[in-house]
GROMACS .gro file of C-alpha atoms in nm:
model
  448
    1UNK     CA    1 -13.043   4.247  18.172
    2UNK     CA    2 -12.933   4.346  18.512
    3UNK     CA    3 -12.916   3.966  18.622
    4UNK     CA    4 -12.675   3.915  18.331
    5UNK     CA    5 -12.463   4.193  18.404
    6UNK     CA    6 -12.427   4.070  18.773
    7UNK     CA    7 -12.353   3.723  18.645
    8UNK     CA    8 -12.089   3.849  18.392
    9UNK     CA    9 -11.917   4.065  18.669
   10UNK     CA   10 -11.900   3.763  18.917
   11UNK     CA   11 -11.778   3.540  18.644
   12UNK     CA   12 -11.523   3.781  18.530
   13UNK     CA   13 -11.382   3.860  18.864
   14UNK     CA   14 -11.374   3.503  18.968
   15UNK     CA   15 -11.187   3.435  18.636
   16UNK     CA   16 -10.946   3.725  18.693
   17UNK     CA   17 -10.858   3.593  19.061
   18UNK     CA   18 -10.778   3.258  18.918
   19UNK     CA   19 -10.578   3.400  18.608
   20UNK     CA   20 -10.374   3.649  18.824
   21UNK     CA   21 -10.308   3.381  19.099
   22UNK     CA   22 -10.194   3.136  18.795
   23UNK     CA   23  -9.968   3.422  18.660
   24UNK     CA   24  -9.817   3.490  18.995
   25UNK     CA   25  -9.749   3.121  19.064
   26UNK     CA   26  -9.534   3.085  18.718
   27UNK     CA   27  -9.337   3.402  18.801
   28UNK     CA   28  -9.262   3.358  19.162
   29UNK     CA   29  -8.938   3.209  19.265
   30UNK     CA   30  -8.914   2.889  19.499
   31UNK     CA   31  -8.784   2.951  19.852
   32UNK     CA   32  -8.680   2.625  19.985
   33UNK     CA   33  -8.660   2.534  20.357
   34UNK     CA   34  -8.282   2.519  20.334
   35UNK     CA   35  -8.260   2.879  20.192
   36UNK     CA   36  -8.481   3.027  20.484
   37UNK     CA   37  -8.291   2.839  20.746
   38UNK     CA   38  -7.961   2.967  20.607
   39UNK     CA   39  -8.107   3.302  20.584
   40UNK     CA   40  -8.243   3.302  20.920
   41UNK     CA   41  -7.897   3.208  21.081
   42UNK     CA   42  -7.734   3.474  20.895
   43UNK     CA   43  -7.973   3.762  20.928
   44UNK     CA   44  -8.226   3.690  21.204
   45UNK     CA   45  -8.188   3.971  21.471
   46UNK     CA   46  -8.211   3.737  21.759
   47UNK     CA   47  -7.971   3.498  21.638
   48UNK     CA   48  -7.725   3.773  21.592
   49UNK     CA   49  -7.764   3.887  21.946
   50UNK     CA   50  -7.731   3.564  22.055
   51UNK     CA   51  -7.393   3.511  21.848
   52UNK     CA   52  -7.256   3.837  22.003
   53UNK     CA   53  -7.314   3.714  22.351
   54UNK     CA   54  -7.123   3.403  22.276
   55UNK     CA   55  -6.839   3.627  22.132
   56UNK     CA   56  -6.850   3.813  22.461
   57UNK     CA   57  -6.833   3.493  22.693
   58UNK     CA   58  -6.527   3.372  22.459
   59UNK     CA   59  -6.356   3.702  22.536
   60UNK     CA   60  -6.414   3.640  22.892
   61UNK     CA   61  -6.275   3.288  22.907
   62UNK     CA   62  -5.937   3.383  22.722
   63UNK     CA   63  -5.603   3.407  22.905
   64UNK     CA   64  -5.609   3.786  22.913
   65UNK     CA   65  -5.894   3.788  23.147
   66UNK     CA   66  -5.776   3.507  23.368
   67UNK     CA   67  -5.541   3.683  23.601
   68UNK     CA   68  -5.256   3.457  23.509
   69UNK     CA   69  -5.050   3.727  23.331
   70UNK     CA   70  -4.843   3.991  23.527
   71UNK     CA   71  -4.919   4.379  23.514
   72UNK     CA   72  -4.655   4.593  23.401
   73UNK     CA   73  -4.669   4.966  23.476
   74UNK     CA   74  -4.442   5.242  23.352
   75UNK     CA   75  -4.420   5.555  23.588
   76UNK     CA   76  -4.256   5.879  23.517
   77UNK     CA   77  -4.233   6.214  23.664
   78UNK     CA   78  -4.072   6.570  23.677
   79UNK     CA   79  -4.051   6.806  23.982
   80UNK     CA   80  -3.932   7.175  23.967
   81UNK     CA   81  -3.864   7.364  24.286
   82UNK     CA   82  -3.829   7.756  24.320
   83UNK     CA   83  -3.756   7.866  24.674
   84UNK     CA   84  -3.647   8.167  24.863
   85UNK     CA   85  -3.421   8.086  25.151
   86UNK     CA   86  -3.317   8.307  25.471
   87UNK     CA   87  -3.016   8.163  25.665
   88UNK     CA   88  -2.959   8.328  26.007
   89UNK     CA   89  -2.632   8.199  26.138
   90UNK     CA   90  -2.535   8.230  26.515
   91UNK     CA   91  -2.244   8.424  26.417
   92UNK     CA   92  -2.210   8.681  26.131
   93UNK     CA   93  -2.460   8.840  25.896
   94UNK     CA   94  -2.800   8.686  25.765
   95UNK     CA   95  -2.792   8.534  25.425
   96UNK     CA   96  -3.094   8.597  25.221
   97UNK     CA   97  -3.112   8.407  24.898
   98UNK     CA   98  -3.392   8.436  24.627
   99UNK     CA   99  -3.492   8.216  24.327
  100UNK     CA  100  -3.319   7.882  24.449
  101UNK     CA  101  -3.407   7.635  24.165
  102UNK     CA  102  -3.405   7.252  24.203
  103UNK     CA  103  -3.513   6.987  23.937
  104UNK     CA  104  -3.570   6.618  23.976
  105UNK     CA  105  -3.671   6.350  23.728
  106UNK     CA  106  -3.765   5.994  23.780
  107UNK     CA  107  -3.883   5.715  23.570
  108UNK     CA  108  -3.946   5.326  23.641
  109UNK     CA  109  -4.094   5.025  23.527
  110UNK     CA  110  -4.293   4.811  23.759
  111UNK     CA  111  -4.393   4.448  23.777
  112UNK     CA  112  -4.647   4.266  23.966
  113UNK     CA  113  -4.733   3.903  23.952
  114UNK     CA  114  -4.954   3.695  24.188
  115UNK     CA  115  -4.795   3.358  24.221
  116UNK     CA  116  -5.066   3.194  24.431
  117UNK     CA  117  -5.403   3.343  24.545
  118UNK     CA  118  -5.541   3.013  24.711
  119UNK     CA  119  -5.653   2.866  24.375
  120UNK     CA  120  -5.928   3.139  24.326
  121UNK     CA  121  -5.775   3.246  23.993
  122UNK     CA  122  -5.752   2.883  23.883
  123UNK     CA  123  -6.127   2.788  23.959
  124UNK     CA  124  -6.250   3.140  23.836
  125UNK     CA  125  -6.052   3.065  23.498
  126UNK     CA  126  -6.249   2.725  23.489
  127UNK     CA  127  -6.578   2.901  23.554
  128UNK     CA  128  -6.524   3.138  23.275
  129UNK     CA  129  -6.485   2.875  23.051
  130UNK     CA  130  -6.776   2.695  23.165
  131UNK     CA  131  -6.989   3.014  23.110
  132UNK     CA  132  -6.856   3.018  22.764
  133UNK     CA  133  -7.019   2.697  22.711
  134UNK     CA  134  -7.342   2.809  22.875
  135UNK     CA  135  -7.355   3.081  22.659
  136UNK     CA  136  -7.331   2.852  22.357
  137UNK     CA  137  -7.623   2.648  22.499
  138UNK     CA  138  -7.808   2.968  22.527
  139UNK     CA  139  -7.738   3.061  22.166
  140UNK     CA  140  -7.828   2.715  22.049
  141UNK     CA  141  -8.166   2.758  22.237
  142UNK     CA  142  -8.220   3.084  22.051
  143UNK     CA  143  -8.146   2.924  21.718
  144UNK     CA  144  -8.384   2.620  21.797
  145UNK     CA  145  -8.680   2.837  21.886
  146UNK     CA  146  -8.585   3.080  21.584
  147UNK     CA  147  -8.600   2.800  21.337
  148UNK     CA  148  -8.926   2.637  21.506
  149UNK     CA  149  -9.101   2.979  21.478
  150UNK     CA  150  -8.943   3.014  21.092
  151UNK     CA  151  -9.077   2.670  21.002
  152UNK     CA  152  -9.419   2.720  21.167
  153UNK     CA  153  -9.475   3.037  20.954
  154UNK     CA  154  -9.316   2.870  20.669
  155UNK     CA  155  -9.553   2.578  20.682
  156UNK     CA  156  -9.850   2.819  20.714
  157UNK     CA  157  -9.738   2.972  20.396
  158UNK     CA  158  -9.731   2.616  20.255
  159UNK     CA  159 -10.058   2.541  20.372
  160UNK     CA  160 -10.240   2.851  20.263
  161UNK     CA  161 -10.080   2.814  19.929
  162UNK     CA  162 -10.212   2.467  19.880
  163UNK     CA  163 -10.551   2.585  20.001
  164UNK     CA  164 -10.540   2.843  19.717
  165UNK     CA  165 -10.500   2.585  19.460
  166UNK     CA  166 -10.802   2.385  19.585
  167UNK     CA  167 -11.008   2.700  19.611
  168UNK     CA  168 -10.921   2.790  19.261
  169UNK     CA  169 -11.015   2.445  19.148
  170UNK     CA  170 -11.323   2.465  19.343
  171UNK     CA  171 -11.405   2.814  19.166
  172UNK     CA  172 -11.352   2.671  18.816
  173UNK     CA  173 -11.578   2.393  18.869
  174UNK     CA  174 -11.856   2.648  19.006
  175UNK     CA  175 -11.815   2.869  18.706
  176UNK     CA  176 -11.872   2.554  18.484
  177UNK     CA  177 -12.176   2.474  18.683
  178UNK     CA  178 -12.309   2.847  18.619
  179UNK     CA  179 -12.265   2.768  18.252
  180UNK     CA  180 -12.448   2.456  18.266
  181UNK     CA  181 -12.723   2.600  18.460
  182UNK     CA  182 -12.783   2.886  18.196
  183UNK     CA  183 -12.783   2.644  17.920
  184UNK     CA  184 -13.052   2.436  18.095
  185UNK     CA  185 -13.239   2.748  18.167
  186UNK     CA  186 -13.238   2.878  17.816
  187UNK     CA  187 -13.348   2.555  17.691
  188UNK     CA  188 -13.608   2.528  17.954
  189UNK     CA  189 -13.472   2.216  18.138
  190UNK     CA  190 -13.439   2.428  18.472
  191UNK     CA  191 -13.573   2.743  18.631
  192UNK     CA  192 -13.386   3.044  18.719
  193UNK     CA  193 -13.335   2.957  19.073
  194UNK     CA  194 -13.077   2.695  18.996
  195UNK     CA  195 -12.886   2.975  18.796
  196UNK     CA  196 -12.904   3.196  19.082
  197UNK     CA  197 -12.776   2.950  19.327
  198UNK     CA  198 -12.488   2.849  19.109
  199UNK     CA  199 -12.387   3.222  19.083
  200UNK     CA  200 -12.407   3.267  19.479
  201UNK     CA  201 -12.174   2.961  19.483
  202UNK     CA  202 -11.929   3.141  19.250
  203UNK     CA  203 -11.954   3.455  19.462
  204UNK     CA  204 -11.891   3.255  19.778
  205UNK     CA  205 -11.588   3.064  19.614
  206UNK     CA  206 -11.450   3.405  19.480
  207UNK     CA  207 -11.474   3.555  19.853
  208UNK     CA  208 -11.299   3.236  19.994
  209UNK     CA  209 -11.006   3.300  19.759
  210UNK     CA  210 -10.989   3.671  19.843
  211UNK     CA  211 -10.974   3.579  20.232
  212UNK     CA  212 -10.720   3.324  20.193
  213UNK     CA  213 -10.530   3.523  19.947
  214UNK     CA  214 -10.491   3.796  20.221
  215UNK     CA  215 -10.413   3.564  20.490
  216UNK     CA  216 -10.137   3.417  20.261
  217UNK     CA  217  -9.979   3.776  20.205
  218UNK     CA  218  -9.994   3.839  20.583
  219UNK     CA  219  -9.823   3.501  20.646
  220UNK     CA  220  -9.564   3.583  20.398
  221UNK     CA  221  -9.485   3.912  20.567
  222UNK     CA  222  -9.451   3.754  20.886
  223UNK     CA  223  -9.191   3.506  20.718
  224UNK     CA  224  -9.008   3.811  20.573
  225UNK     CA  225  -8.968   3.976  20.948
  226UNK     CA  226  -8.815   3.665  21.067
  227UNK     CA  227  -8.581   3.646  20.772
  228UNK     CA  228  -8.501   4.017  20.806
  229UNK     CA  229  -8.626   4.088  20.450
  230UNK     CA  230  -8.840   4.354  20.285
  231UNK     CA  231  -9.192   4.263  20.420
  232UNK     CA  232  -9.356   4.361  20.099
  233UNK     CA  233  -9.137   4.114  19.903
  234UNK     CA  234  -9.416   3.851  19.843
  235UNK     CA  235  -9.299   3.725  19.509
  236UNK     CA  236  -9.212   3.395  19.643
  237UNK     CA  237  -9.328   3.022  19.678
  238UNK     CA  238  -9.255   2.783  19.945
  239UNK     CA  239  -9.187   2.401  19.918
  240UNK     CA  240  -9.509   2.190  19.996
  241UNK     CA  241  -9.333   1.863  20.017
  242UNK     CA  242  -9.339   1.716  20.358
  243UNK     CA  243  -9.141   1.412  20.477
  244UNK     CA  244  -9.185   1.257  20.806
  245UNK     CA  245  -8.895   1.094  21.006
  246UNK     CA  246  -8.911   0.701  21.040
  247UNK     CA  247  -9.024   0.571  21.364
  248UNK     CA  248  -8.716   0.380  21.457
  249UNK     CA  249  -8.515   0.720  21.433
  250UNK     CA  250  -8.763   0.887  21.671
  251UNK     CA  251  -8.718   0.613  21.918
  252UNK     CA  252  -8.347   0.661  21.913
  253UNK     CA  253  -8.386   1.038  21.943
  254UNK     CA  254  -8.635   0.979  22.248
  255UNK     CA  255  -8.364   0.731  22.425
  256UNK     CA  256  -8.081   1.006  22.376
  257UNK     CA  257  -8.318   1.302  22.481
  258UNK     CA  258  -8.167   1.317  22.852
  259UNK     CA  259  -7.818   1.402  22.701
  260UNK     CA  260  -7.929   1.628  22.437
  261UNK     CA  261  -8.194   1.841  22.553
  262UNK     CA  262  -8.081   2.205  22.576
  263UNK     CA  263  -8.269   2.304  22.883
  264UNK     CA  264  -8.103   2.002  23.067
  265UNK     CA  265  -7.748   2.088  22.937
  266UNK     CA  266  -7.801   2.433  23.066
  267UNK     CA  267  -7.894   2.318  23.402
  268UNK     CA  268  -7.587   2.080  23.430
  269UNK     CA  269  -7.358   2.361  23.326
  270UNK     CA  270  -7.520   2.604  23.610
  271UNK     CA  271  -7.443   2.338  23.855
  272UNK     CA  272  -7.068   2.312  23.724
  273UNK     CA  273  -7.047   2.700  23.764
  274UNK     CA  274  -7.183   2.686  24.105
  275UNK     CA  275  -6.945   2.431  24.214
  276UNK     CA  276  -6.659   2.650  24.098
  277UNK     CA  277  -6.805   2.946  24.274
  278UNK     CA  278  -6.771   2.741  24.596
  279UNK     CA  279  -6.404   2.665  24.528
  280UNK     CA  280  -6.336   3.051  24.449
  281UNK     CA  281  -6.506   3.122  24.802
  282UNK     CA  282  -6.261   2.879  24.968
  283UNK     CA  283  -5.980   3.036  24.826
  284UNK     CA  284  -6.014   3.327  25.068
  285UNK     CA  285  -5.915   3.084  25.349
  286UNK     CA  286  -5.552   3.050  25.203
  287UNK     CA  287  -5.265   3.291  25.153
  288UNK     CA  288  -5.192   3.526  24.877
  289UNK     CA  289  -4.804   3.509  24.749
  290UNK     CA  290  -4.694   3.802  24.516
  291UNK     CA  291  -4.400   3.895  24.322
  292UNK     CA  292  -4.289   4.234  24.275
  293UNK     CA  293  -3.997   4.386  24.053
  294UNK     CA  294  -3.909   4.714  23.926
  295UNK     CA  295  -3.643   4.921  23.737
  296UNK     CA  296  -3.587   5.269  23.830
  297UNK     CA  297  -3.414   5.586  23.713
  298UNK     CA  298  -3.362   5.909  23.896
  299UNK     CA  299  -3.199   6.249  23.860
  300UNK     CA  300  -3.168   6.533  24.105
  301UNK     CA  301  -3.053   6.876  24.012
  302UNK     CA  302  -2.984   7.095  24.321
  303UNK     CA  303  -2.896   7.472  24.284
  304UNK     CA  304  -2.602   7.600  24.493
  305UNK     CA  305  -2.660   7.772  24.829
  306UNK     CA  306  -2.472   7.996  25.057
  307UNK     CA  307  -2.295   7.670  25.228
  308UNK     CA  308  -2.319   7.390  24.958
  309UNK     CA  309  -2.219   7.395  24.613
  310UNK     CA  310  -2.485   7.302  24.329
  311UNK     CA  311  -2.505   6.926  24.256
  312UNK     CA  312  -2.643   6.678  24.001
  313UNK     CA  313  -2.721   6.328  24.135
  314UNK     CA  314  -2.825   6.041  23.905
  315UNK     CA  315  -2.925   5.692  24.038
  316UNK     CA  316  -3.081   5.371  23.856
  317UNK     CA  317  -3.102   5.020  23.950
  318UNK     CA  318  -3.327   4.709  23.974
  319UNK     CA  319  -3.531   4.576  24.286
  320UNK     CA  320  -3.737   4.279  24.351
  321UNK     CA  321  -3.939   4.169  24.625
  322UNK     CA  322  -4.179   3.874  24.759
  323UNK     CA  323  -4.487   3.941  24.972
  324UNK     CA  324  -4.709   3.725  25.136
  325UNK     CA  325  -5.078   3.841  25.253
  326UNK     CA  326  -5.277   3.614  25.459
  327UNK     CA  327  -5.609   3.708  25.597
  328UNK     CA  328  -5.631   3.530  25.936
  329UNK     CA  329  -5.986   3.645  25.997
  330UNK     CA  330  -6.170   3.872  25.776
  331UNK     CA  331  -6.485   3.925  25.994
  332UNK     CA  332  -6.656   3.612  25.850
  333UNK     CA  333  -6.695   3.722  25.477
  334UNK     CA  334  -6.530   3.420  25.333
  335UNK     CA  335  -6.761   3.186  25.549
  336UNK     CA  336  -7.092   3.357  25.448
  337UNK     CA  337  -6.947   3.384  25.072
  338UNK     CA  338  -6.905   2.975  25.094
  339UNK     CA  339  -7.230   2.920  25.259
  340UNK     CA  340  -7.427   3.123  25.013
  341UNK     CA  341  -7.244   2.948  24.719
  342UNK     CA  342  -7.349   2.611  24.845
  343UNK     CA  343  -7.707   2.724  24.876
  344UNK     CA  344  -7.692   2.843  24.516
  345UNK     CA  345  -7.555   2.499  24.397
  346UNK     CA  346  -7.834   2.340  24.589
  347UNK     CA  347  -8.077   2.563  24.417
  348UNK     CA  348  -7.930   2.470  24.107
  349UNK     CA  349  -7.955   2.101  24.181
  350UNK     CA  350  -8.299   2.131  24.267
  351UNK     CA  351  -8.393   2.337  23.953
  352UNK     CA  352  -8.229   2.065  23.724
  353UNK     CA  353  -8.456   1.800  23.899
  354UNK     CA  354  -8.751   1.996  23.834
  355UNK     CA  355  -8.632   2.051  23.465
  356UNK     CA  356  -8.596   1.679  23.419
  357UNK     CA  357  -8.952   1.631  23.527
  358UNK     CA  358  -9.075   1.895  23.288
  359UNK     CA  359  -8.863   1.771  23.000
  360UNK     CA  360  -9.013   1.424  23.058
  361UNK     CA  361  -9.354   1.535  23.070
  362UNK     CA  362  -9.319   1.758  22.780
  363UNK     CA  363  -9.168   1.503  22.562
  364UNK     CA  364  -9.442   1.258  22.647
  365UNK     CA  365  -9.699   1.490  22.570
  366UNK     CA  366  -9.535   1.595  22.234
  367UNK     CA  367  -9.488   1.228  22.145
  368UNK     CA  368  -9.851   1.154  22.200
  369UNK     CA  369  -9.962   1.464  22.016
  370UNK     CA  370  -9.724   1.377  21.727
  371UNK     CA  371  -9.852   1.013  21.710
  372UNK     CA  372 -10.238   1.125  21.714
  373UNK     CA  373 -10.171   1.412  21.449
  374UNK     CA  374  -9.986   1.175  21.250
  375UNK     CA  375 -10.267   0.919  21.265
  376UNK     CA  376 -10.532   1.189  21.173
  377UNK     CA  377 -10.325   1.299  20.861
  378UNK     CA  378 -10.337   0.926  20.743
  379UNK     CA  379 -10.712   0.907  20.793
  380UNK     CA  380 -10.753   1.263  20.614
  381UNK     CA  381 -10.554   1.119  20.328
  382UNK     CA  382 -10.817   0.826  20.293
  383UNK     CA  383 -11.107   1.061  20.373
  384UNK     CA  384 -10.985   1.281  20.053
  385UNK     CA  385 -10.968   0.964  19.838
  386UNK     CA  386 -11.329   0.893  19.938
  387UNK     CA  387 -11.466   1.237  19.887
  388UNK     CA  388 -11.275   1.257  19.559
  389UNK     CA  389 -11.443   0.932  19.432
  390UNK     CA  390 -11.777   1.063  19.570
  391UNK     CA  391 -11.732   1.390  19.390
  392UNK     CA  392 -11.646   1.228  19.060
  393UNK     CA  393 -11.966   1.019  19.077
  394UNK     CA  394 -12.177   1.301  19.161
  395UNK     CA  395 -12.010   1.502  18.879
  396UNK     CA  396 -12.134   1.226  18.631
  397UNK     CA  397 -12.461   1.203  18.793
  398UNK     CA  398 -12.518   1.571  18.762
  399UNK     CA  399 -12.408   1.569  18.423
  400UNK     CA  400 -12.673   1.305  18.329
  401UNK     CA  401 -12.934   1.508  18.543
  402UNK     CA  402 -12.970   1.219  18.795
  403UNK     CA  403 -12.900   1.461  19.090
  404UNK     CA  404 -12.985   1.811  19.156
  405UNK     CA  405 -12.720   2.118  19.182
  406UNK     CA  406 -12.778   2.140  19.536
  407UNK     CA  407 -12.657   1.772  19.579
  408UNK     CA  408 -12.352   1.832  19.352
  409UNK     CA  409 -12.262   2.135  19.555
  410UNK     CA  410 -12.269   1.938  19.868
  411UNK     CA  411 -12.013   1.694  19.718
  412UNK     CA  412 -11.804   1.988  19.602
  413UNK     CA  413 -11.827   2.123  19.959
  414UNK     CA  414 -11.732   1.792  20.114
  415UNK     CA  415 -11.432   1.762  19.885
  416UNK     CA  416 -11.326   2.102  19.939
  417UNK     CA  417 -11.329   2.050  20.334
  418UNK     CA  418 -11.144   1.718  20.292
  419UNK     CA  419 -10.884   1.866  20.096
  420UNK     CA  420 -10.819   2.173  20.318
  421UNK     CA  421 -10.864   1.924  20.643
  422UNK     CA  422 -10.585   1.713  20.510
  423UNK     CA  423 -10.359   2.018  20.430
  424UNK     CA  424 -10.415   2.128  20.793
  425UNK     CA  425 -10.342   1.780  20.919
  426UNK     CA  426 -10.027   1.738  20.718
  427UNK     CA  427  -9.864   2.055  20.855
  428UNK     CA  428  -9.995   1.995  21.201
  429UNK     CA  429  -9.834   1.674  21.216
  430UNK     CA  430  -9.505   1.808  21.082
  431UNK     CA  431  -9.497   2.076  21.336
  432UNK     CA  432  -9.571   1.830  21.607
  433UNK     CA  433  -9.280   1.635  21.496
  434UNK     CA  434  -9.057   1.945  21.505
  435UNK     CA  435  -9.156   2.022  21.841
  436UNK     CA  436  -9.075   1.664  21.954
  437UNK     CA  437  -8.718   1.693  21.780
  438UNK     CA  438  -8.649   2.007  21.956
  439UNK     CA  439  -8.747   1.858  22.291
  440UNK     CA  440  -8.507   1.568  22.246
  441UNK     CA  441  -8.242   1.809  22.094
  442UNK     CA  442  -8.231   1.679  21.764
  443UNK     CA  443  -8.382   1.982  21.593
  444UNK     CA  444  -8.050   2.105  21.435
  445UNK     CA  445  -7.915   1.752  21.341
  446UNK     CA  446  -8.182   1.661  21.075
  447UNK     CA  447  -8.254   1.757  20.723
  448UNK     CA  448  -8.552   1.939  20.658
   0.00000   0.00000   0.00000
């Protein structure tokens, strides 16, 4: 009695796992690769911050931050004087005056413009434009890393989803085996040990489904974090179709990698910026020529005194000037700045050479890894066909009583391992391809 209850519980639990998951699969919406990439580009926090940095660099390289525009200032003032005055003439009585008031008003508009600063402003403006280009490359690198991370998690969801289907199919076969073992036991064709072994296999398959389902739910949460979505939103499926890029196209990407790799492009941009820094420093040897101009208005109101009547004086007019400033010797600061800028450029050139070697190594490693994993995937496809054929024959022999349940279970396990290994090999090969595309600078130029 207890044995039947245990068996019924295991059977019902396994059937429930299968039916619930099947129901979820029919209700869940499909989340395509294009949709998740578009969502990440719009909502991912890292990409948002990278785009903000590009916007800052764009503001910095505008004409408003170049120094080419003049500065115009408006100045105004008002003064009020209240004085006591004691006048002591050589002849006559002293004159004591109290509360002598005076007022003055002034306003002016002043213009300052640098006509020439030794070309420092010119090269600084070019440097700002190159820094904007560098910020775009940095944003591109962030986007590439985010998309690679996104697709890694996306394909892991796909792999676990396919594993769930394989495990559910395995559980269904094990449940049918339990029924067959029970019938055989009832009719005296087998002993109770065969039934117990079949029930243990159902229990094992059910546990495998539970563990895989939990892994799938956790991975879906990881995907939601990257997409900046509700982490508990797991009512979706992913596309399990995987296409590989043709070999000839991969070869063309490899040939152009030196011109498209984002790390190499950043290194080249840093060299250009360092070259501009040298030219900006050299501008310290040349004079600065500036233009000044102003329009002013002044009004003075003087109170009457013992010897002078009160007066109101108003003046207005234009003034302009040209000035030249030349540091004939600045204590060696310009010379030190030039030397340091040259050293910085040399460091950037050395760093670029190091990056070139590292990128060449990484591409070679990634290419070898991709070719090996693609080969493994092809072998696993053949392995699944072989194990499927072996399982079909074993299933027929098991029904005819020509092999034992243990032998049939082994064929079932072999097929399960072959299918899950195929899923792993397929997505490993695709991720290796994506890493190779990133190194060649083509990750954002392909359709997924």
